[in-house]
Coordinates of C-alpha atoms and ligand atoms in Angstrom, one line a residue:
M1 CA 0.0 0.0 0.0
S2 CA 2.8 2.4 0.8
E3 CA 6.6 2.7 1.2
L4 CA 6.0 4.4 4.5
L5 CA 7.2 2.2 7.4
L6 CA 4.3 3.4 9.6
F7 CA 1.8 1.9 7.2
S8 CA 3.7 -1.2 6.4
P9 CA 2.4 -4.5 7.9
L10 CA 4.4 -6.3 10.6
T11 CA 4.1 -10.0 11.3
I12 CA 5.0 -11.2 14.8
R13 CA 4.8 -15.0 15.2
N14 CA 1.5 -15.8 13.4
V15 CA -0.1 -12.4 13.9
E16 CA -0.1 -9.7 11.2
L17 CA -0.6 -6.1 12.2
R18 CA -1.8 -4.0 9.2
N19 CA 0.4 -1.1 10.3
R20 CA 2.8 -0.1 13.1
I21 CA 0.3 2.0 15.0
V22 CA -0.6 0.8 18.4
V23 CA -3.1 2.1 20.9
P24 CA -1.3 1.5 24.2
P25 CA -3.1 0.3 27.3
M26 CA -5.1 3.2 28.8
H27 CA -7.1 2.7 32.0
Q28 CA -10.7 3.8 31.7
Y29 CA -11.5 3.5 35.4
S30 CA -15.0 2.4 34.3
A31 CA -15.3 -1.3 35.0
E32 CA -18.0 -2.6 37.3
K33 CA -16.6 -5.1 39.8
G34 CA -13.9 -5.8 37.2
Y35 CA -16.3 -6.4 34.3
P36 CA -16.1 -4.4 31.1
T37 CA -19.0 -2.1 30.3
D38 CA -20.4 -0.5 27.1
W39 CA -17.9 2.2 27.7
H40 CA -15.0 -0.2 27.1
L41 CA -16.6 -1.4 23.9
M42 CA -17.1 2.1 22.6
N43 CA -13.6 3.1 23.6
A44 CA -11.7 0.2 22.1
G45 CA -14.1 0.1 19.1
K46 CA -13.5 3.7 18.1
F47 CA -9.7 3.2 18.1
A48 CA -10.0 0.0 16.0
A49 CA -12.3 1.7 13.6
G50 CA -9.9 4.6 13.4
G51 CA -7.3 2.4 11.7
A52 CA -4.9 1.3 14.4
G53 CA -3.1 -1.9 13.7
L54 CA -3.2 -3.1 17.4
V55 CA -5.5 -2.0 20.2
V56 CA -4.3 -3.0 23.6
I57 CA -6.9 -3.1 26.4
E58 CA -5.9 -1.4 29.6
S59 CA -4.1 -3.1 32.5
T60 CA -6.5 -5.9 33.5
K61 CA -5.8 -7.3 36.9
V62 CA -4.8 -10.9 37.5
E63 CA -6.2 -10.9 41.0
R64 CA -8.6 -8.8 43.0
R65 CA -5.9 -7.5 45.4
G66 CA -4.1 -6.1 42.4
C67 CA -6.8 -3.6 41.4
G68 CA -5.6 0.0 41.4
T69 CA -9.0 1.6 41.6
L70 CA -12.7 0.8 41.9
G71 CA -13.0 0.8 38.1
D72 CA -10.2 -1.6 37.1
L73 CA -10.8 -4.4 34.7
G74 CA -10.3 -7.9 36.0
I75 CA -9.4 -11.3 34.6
W76 CA -9.0 -13.3 37.8
D77 CA -12.0 -15.5 37.2
D78 CA -13.4 -17.5 34.2
S79 CA -16.5 -15.3 34.3
F80 CA -14.5 -12.5 32.8
V81 CA -13.9 -14.3 29.5
E82 CA -17.2 -13.9 27.9
P83 CA -17.6 -10.1 28.4
L84 CA -14.0 -9.5 27.2
R85 CA -14.7 -11.6 24.1
R86 CA -17.3 -9.0 23.2
L87 CA -14.6 -6.3 23.0
V88 CA -12.2 -8.7 21.0
K89 CA -14.9 -9.5 18.5
F90 CA -15.6 -5.8 17.7
I91 CA -11.9 -4.9 17.4
K92 CA -11.4 -7.8 15.0
Q93 CA -14.4 -6.8 12.9
Q94 CA -12.5 -3.5 12.2
N95 CA -9.5 -5.5 10.9
S96 CA -7.5 -4.5 13.9
V97 CA -5.6 -6.9 16.3
A98 CA -6.9 -7.1 19.8
G99 CA -4.4 -7.1 22.7
I100 CA -4.7 -6.9 26.4
Q101 CA -2.3 -5.9 29.2
L102 CA -2.2 -8.0 32.4
G103 CA -1.3 -6.1 35.5
H104 CA -1.1 -6.0 39.3
S105 CA -0.8 -2.8 41.2
G106 CA 1.0 -4.2 44.3
R107 CA 1.6 -1.4 46.9
K108 CA -0.1 1.1 44.6
A109 CA -3.5 -0.8 44.9
R110 CA -6.7 0.7 46.4
A111 CA -6.1 4.2 45.0
K112 CA -8.3 7.1 43.9
R113 CA -9.0 7.8 40.3
P114 CA -6.5 10.4 39.0
W115 CA -9.1 13.0 38.5
E116 CA -10.4 12.4 42.0
G117 CA -7.1 13.4 43.5
D118 CA -4.8 10.4 43.1
G119 CA -3.3 8.8 46.2
P120 CA -4.8 6.1 48.4
L121 CA -8.6 5.7 48.7
Q122 CA -10.4 6.4 52.0
R123 CA -12.5 3.5 53.4
T124 CA -16.2 3.7 52.5
A125 CA -19.2 1.4 52.9
E126 CA -19.3 1.1 49.1
I127 CA -16.2 -1.0 49.2
E128 CA -17.4 -4.3 50.6
D129 CA -14.1 -6.1 50.5
W130 CA -11.8 -3.4 51.9
D131 CA -9.6 -5.7 54.0
A132 CA -9.3 -8.3 51.3
W133 CA -8.1 -5.5 49.0
N134 CA -5.2 -4.7 51.3
P135 CA -2.1 -3.7 49.2
V136 CA 0.7 -6.3 49.0
A137 CA 4.3 -5.9 47.8
P138 CA 7.7 -7.5 47.8
S139 CA 8.5 -5.7 51.1
A140 CA 6.6 -3.7 53.7
I141 CA 7.8 -0.3 52.2
A142 CA 5.3 2.4 51.3
H143 CA 5.4 4.0 47.8
S144 CA 5.7 7.4 49.5
E145 CA 4.6 9.1 52.7
K146 CA 1.0 9.5 51.7
W147 CA 0.6 5.8 50.8
P148 CA -0.1 2.9 53.3
V149 CA 2.6 0.4 54.2
P150 CA 1.8 -2.7 52.2
R151 CA 1.9 -6.2 53.6
E152 CA 5.0 -8.2 52.5
L153 CA 4.0 -11.2 50.3
A154 CA 4.9 -14.6 51.8
R155 CA 7.1 -16.8 49.5
H156 CA 4.2 -19.2 48.8
E157 CA 2.0 -16.2 47.8
V158 CA 4.6 -15.1 45.3
K159 CA 4.4 -18.6 43.8
D160 CA 0.6 -18.4 43.7
L161 CA 0.8 -15.0 42.0
V162 CA 3.0 -16.5 39.2
Q163 CA 0.2 -19.0 38.6
A164 CA -2.4 -16.2 38.7
W165 CA -0.6 -14.5 35.8
G166 CA -0.5 -17.8 33.9
N167 CA -4.2 -18.4 34.4
A168 CA -5.0 -14.9 33.3
A169 CA -3.0 -15.5 30.1
K170 CA -5.1 -18.6 29.5
R171 CA -8.3 -16.6 29.9
A172 CA -7.0 -13.9 27.6
D173 CA -6.4 -16.5 24.9
Q174 CA -9.9 -18.0 25.5
A175 CA -11.4 -14.5 25.0
G176 CA -9.7 -14.3 21.6
F177 CA -6.9 -11.8 22.2
D178 CA -4.0 -12.2 19.8
V179 CA -1.4 -10.0 21.7
L180 CA -0.6 -10.1 25.3
E181 CA 1.4 -7.5 27.2
L182 CA 2.7 -8.0 30.8
H183 CA 2.8 -4.8 32.8
G184 CA 6.3 -4.6 34.3
A185 CA 6.5 -0.8 34.5
H186 CA 5.3 2.3 36.3
G187 CA 6.0 1.3 39.8
Y188 CA 3.4 -1.5 39.9
L189 CA 4.0 -5.0 41.4
V190 CA 6.5 -6.4 38.9
H191 CA 8.5 -3.1 38.9
Q192 CA 8.4 -3.2 42.7
F193 CA 10.2 -6.5 42.6
L194 CA 12.7 -5.2 40.1
S195 CA 13.6 -2.1 42.1
E196 CA 16.1 -2.2 45.0
R197 CA 14.2 0.6 46.5
S198 CA 11.0 -1.4 47.0
N199 CA 12.4 -4.9 47.2
H200 CA 14.3 -5.8 50.4
R201 CA 13.4 -9.5 50.3
K202 CA 15.8 -12.0 51.7
D203 CA 14.6 -15.0 49.7
E204 CA 15.3 -15.8 46.1
Y205 CA 13.0 -13.0 44.9
G206 CA 15.2 -10.2 46.4
G207 CA 18.8 -9.1 46.7
S208 CA 20.8 -9.6 43.5
E209 CA 19.6 -8.3 40.1
L210 CA 19.0 -11.9 39.0
N211 CA 16.8 -12.5 42.1
R212 CA 14.8 -9.3 41.5
M213 CA 14.2 -10.3 37.9
R214 CA 13.0 -13.8 39.1
L215 CA 9.3 -12.8 39.4
I216 CA 8.9 -11.5 35.9
T217 CA 11.0 -14.3 34.5
E218 CA 8.8 -16.9 36.2
I219 CA 5.6 -15.0 35.2
T220 CA 6.8 -15.1 31.6
E221 CA 7.4 -18.9 31.8
A222 CA 4.0 -19.5 33.4
V223 CA 2.3 -17.2 30.8
R224 CA 4.1 -19.0 27.9
T225 CA 2.8 -22.4 29.0
H226 CA -0.8 -21.1 28.6
W227 CA -0.4 -18.5 25.8
P228 CA -0.1 -20.1 22.4
E229 CA 3.3 -20.2 20.6
S230 CA 1.6 -18.6 17.6
K231 CA 0.7 -15.4 19.5
P232 CA 3.0 -12.5 20.4
L233 CA 4.0 -11.6 23.9
F234 CA 5.0 -8.1 24.9
V235 CA 6.4 -6.8 28.2
R236 CA 6.2 -3.2 29.3
L237 CA 9.2 -1.9 31.3
S238 CA 10.1 1.3 32.9
V239 CA 13.4 1.3 31.1
E240 CA 14.6 4.2 33.2
D241 CA 13.1 4.8 36.6
N242 CA 15.6 7.4 38.0
A243 CA 15.8 5.3 41.1
G244 CA 18.5 2.8 40.3
W245 CA 16.9 0.8 37.5
G246 CA 18.0 2.0 34.0
P247 CA 18.6 1.1 30.4
E248 CA 21.5 -1.3 31.1
Q249 CA 19.4 -3.4 33.6
S250 CA 16.5 -3.2 31.2
A251 CA 18.5 -4.5 28.3
R252 CA 19.8 -7.4 30.4
L253 CA 16.3 -8.3 31.4
A254 CA 15.0 -8.0 27.9
K255 CA 17.6 -10.5 26.7
T256 CA 16.5 -13.0 29.4
L257 CA 12.8 -12.4 28.6
K258 CA 13.5 -12.9 24.9
A259 CA 14.9 -16.3 25.6
K260 CA 11.7 -17.1 27.5
G261 CA 9.4 -16.2 24.5
V262 CA 8.9 -12.4 24.8
D263 CA 8.8 -10.7 21.4
V264 CA 8.5 -7.0 22.1
I265 CA 9.6 -4.7 24.9
D266 CA 7.3 -1.8 25.3
C267 CA 9.6 1.0 26.5
S268 CA 8.2 3.3 29.1
S269 CA 9.7 4.9 32.2
G270 CA 9.2 6.1 35.8
G271 CA 6.6 5.3 38.4
I272 CA 8.6 3.8 41.3
T273 CA 8.8 7.3 42.8
D274 CA 6.7 10.4 42.2
Q275 CA 9.6 12.1 40.5
A276 CA 10.0 12.3 36.7
P277 CA 10.3 10.5 34.3
I278 CA 6.6 10.1 34.9
L279 CA 3.4 10.7 32.9
G280 CA 2.3 14.2 33.0
K281 CA 5.6 15.7 34.1
E282 CA 7.4 15.2 30.7
I283 CA 6.9 17.8 28.0
K284 CA 9.3 16.8 25.3
Y285 CA 8.3 15.1 22.1
S286 CA 9.4 11.5 21.9
Y287 CA 10.8 11.6 25.5
Q288 CA 11.0 7.9 25.8
V289 CA 12.3 7.1 22.3
P290 CA 16.0 7.0 23.3
L291 CA 15.1 4.2 25.8
S292 CA 13.4 2.2 23.1
E293 CA 16.4 2.7 20.8
Y294 CA 18.8 1.6 23.6
V295 CA 16.9 -1.6 24.3
R296 CA 16.4 -2.4 20.6
R297 CA 20.1 -2.0 19.9
N298 CA 21.5 -3.6 23.0
A299 CA 19.1 -6.5 23.6
G300 CA 18.4 -7.4 19.9
I301 CA 14.7 -7.4 20.5
M302 CA 11.8 -5.6 18.9
T303 CA 10.6 -2.5 20.7
M304 CA 7.6 -0.3 20.9
A305 CA 8.2 3.4 21.5
V306 CA 5.6 5.5 23.4
G307 CA 5.4 8.9 25.0
L308 CA 4.4 12.2 23.3
I309 CA 4.5 10.8 19.8
I310 CA 2.0 13.2 18.4
H311 CA 2.5 13.4 14.6
G312 CA 2.6 11.0 11.7
D313 CA 5.8 12.4 10.4
Q314 CA 7.4 12.1 13.8
A315 CA 6.3 8.5 14.1
E316 CA 7.7 7.7 10.6
Q317 CA 11.0 9.3 11.5
I318 CA 11.4 7.1 14.6
L319 CA 10.8 4.0 12.6
R320 CA 13.2 5.1 9.8
Q321 CA 15.9 5.8 12.3
G322 CA 15.6 2.3 13.7
Q323 CA 14.6 3.5 17.1
A324 CA 11.5 1.2 17.4
D325 CA 9.5 -1.4 15.5
L326 CA 6.1 -0.2 16.7
I327 CA 4.7 3.2 17.6
A328 CA 2.2 3.7 20.4
V329 CA 0.0 6.8 20.4
G330 CA -1.7 7.3 23.7
R331 CA -3.1 10.6 24.7
E332 CA -3.1 11.9 21.2
I333 CA -5.4 9.1 20.1
L334 CA -7.7 10.2 22.9
N335 CA -7.7 13.6 21.1
N336 CA -8.2 12.1 17.7
P337 CA -9.4 8.4 17.6
N338 CA -9.0 8.6 13.8
W339 CA -5.3 9.4 14.2
P340 CA -4.1 6.5 11.8
M341 CA -6.4 7.7 9.0
D342 CA -5.4 11.3 9.7
A343 CA -1.7 10.5 9.6
A344 CA -2.2 8.5 6.4
L345 CA -3.7 11.5 4.8
K346 CA -1.1 13.9 6.0
L347 CA 1.8 11.6 4.9
G348 CA 0.3 11.4 1.5
I349 CA -0.7 7.8 1.3
D350 CA -2.7 6.7 -1.7
G351 CA -6.3 6.0 -0.6
P352 CA -6.0 7.1 3.1
F353 CA -9.7 6.4 3.8
R354 CA -9.6 2.8 2.6
S355 CA -8.2 1.5 5.9
V356 CA -11.3 2.7 7.9
P357 CA -14.8 1.3 7.7
P358 CA -16.9 2.5 4.7
Q359 CA -19.5 3.9 7.1
F360 CA -17.3 7.0 7.2
G361 CA -14.3 6.2 4.9
Y362 CA -16.5 6.2 1.8
W363 CA -17.8 9.7 2.5
L364 CA -14.5 11.2 3.3
G365 CA -13.1 9.6 0.1
T366 CA -15.8 11.1 -2.1
R367 CA -15.3 14.5 -0.4
A368 CA -11.6 14.4 -1.1
K369 CA -12.1 13.3 -4.7
R370 CA -14.1 16.4 -5.4
G371 CA -11.1 18.4 -4.5
F372 CA -12.5 19.5 -1.2
G373 CA -11.7 18.3 2.3
T374 CA -8.0 17.5 1.8
R375 CA -7.4 19.8 4.7
P376 CA -9.5 18.4 7.6
S377 CA -10.0 20.3 10.8
T378 CA -7.0 18.5 12.3
W379 CA -4.7 19.5 9.5
Q380 CA -1.2 20.4 10.6
N381 CA 2.1 18.8 10.0
G382 CA 4.1 18.1 13.1
L383 CA 7.7 18.7 12.4
K384 CA 7.6 20.9 9.4
D385 CA 4.8 23.3 10.2
T386 CA 5.0 23.8 14.0
G387 CA 8.7 24.5 14.2
N388 CA 9.0 22.0 17.1
V389 CA 12.3 20.3 17.4
L390 CA 12.6 16.6 18.4
Ligands
FMN401 C1 -5.8 7.7 30.8 C2 -4.5 6.9 30.8 C3 -4.5 5.6 31.3 C4 -3.4 4.8 31.2 N1 -3.4 3.5 31.6 C5 -2.3 2.7 31.4 C6 -2.4 1.3 31.7 O1 -3.4 0.8 32.0 N2 -1.2 0.6 31.6 C7 0.0 1.2 31.2 O2 1.0 0.5 31.1 N3 0.0 2.5 30.9 C8 -1.1 3.3 31.0 N4 -1.0 4.6 30.6 C9 0.2 5.1 30.0 C10 0.0 5.1 28.4 O3 -0.1 3.8 28.0 C11 1.2 5.8 27.7 O4 2.4 5.1 28.0 C12 1.4 7.2 28.2 O5 0.2 7.9 28.1 C13 2.5 8.0 27.4 O6 2.1 8.0 26.0 P1 1.4 9.3 25.4 O7 2.3 10.5 25.6 O8 1.3 9.0 23.9 O9 0.1 9.5 26.0 C14 -2.2 5.4 30.7 C15 -2.2 6.7 30.2 C16 -3.3 7.4 30.2 C17 -3.3 8.8 29.7

């Protein structure tokens, strides 16, 4: 269809993505007791219809205790499979690939929604299982002063958790997802094990770097026993957390995970402290792209770049420079769910409206043919017209 890398297909294992554009996991805080609602269908559906190659459903928790907020999605029981299948079916109908991120919040569980003030929740009668939702972590160390001290997981509980991730992968497969991402970033449970700051354990899950990597390595092994060989597996890491874990550690971990069947490292940053690098505090285009480039070059694994990638020409440049294999567009796709179609138009692709459903693609195509509408309301080149420097 095009010589542009952004719009060239990519096959990972047996799954073909029609382009390199990914909608990264983005919490909707809208589930009911862990079950998806119509909101999730509408949300994932509009991104798939907008032309993204892969839509990854938000961090979906492998156990109840791992829920970050009241509105988290869950996958800790077989009853979640059917409602999740509904999302998958719709995404696939739009010729997009359906992915899901598995997660566990650890010591950052039981928190307020960001727009309700962030930080820990206060106990209310509405939360029936308050005590069962007690935050757990590798060690009894609070995230920061305002957070509660979590309970240290017993060794046998860590083993059970590994199985919980494996069982969640099995359910994700049953629901029809074709890409699975493990959340190892942003200061949540897996990252808490990786970080010397939050992990002071004396058993085989703490101490040396190898020991701190053990949880995610065992999770990957458990997941791979349930997740088909034919389907890609991604892991999201905070490649730099500015608290002792950086690109070198991440590249070493990426090599280990690759040997265990991981195909792509999704390169994010921050979250183990409240300091930058952290979402909302960074204001530079492509701020995490150097992390993706480092892991890609040093671990010999495919990577996904994410973080303030706003424009089509910006995304294309990242791919051309070999800094990533996939481009995730997060908040900008909230701004414009038709971002892939829009980028195709701006980058000059032949037939930019063909990759979206005819319900709107047909009409936009006919409007453009009449010589009108080639400058939609979102028209603006990124690099060339705004004077912004990468
Ligand atoms: C509303 C919202 C929810 C998010 N939820 C998740 C999540 O569930 N899992 C995750 O790994 N990252 C999550 N993120 C981070 C995004 O996936 C992405 O990495 C981040 O927004 C930076 O990319 P951007 O600058 O393109 O938005 C979330 C971000 C936003 C804005």
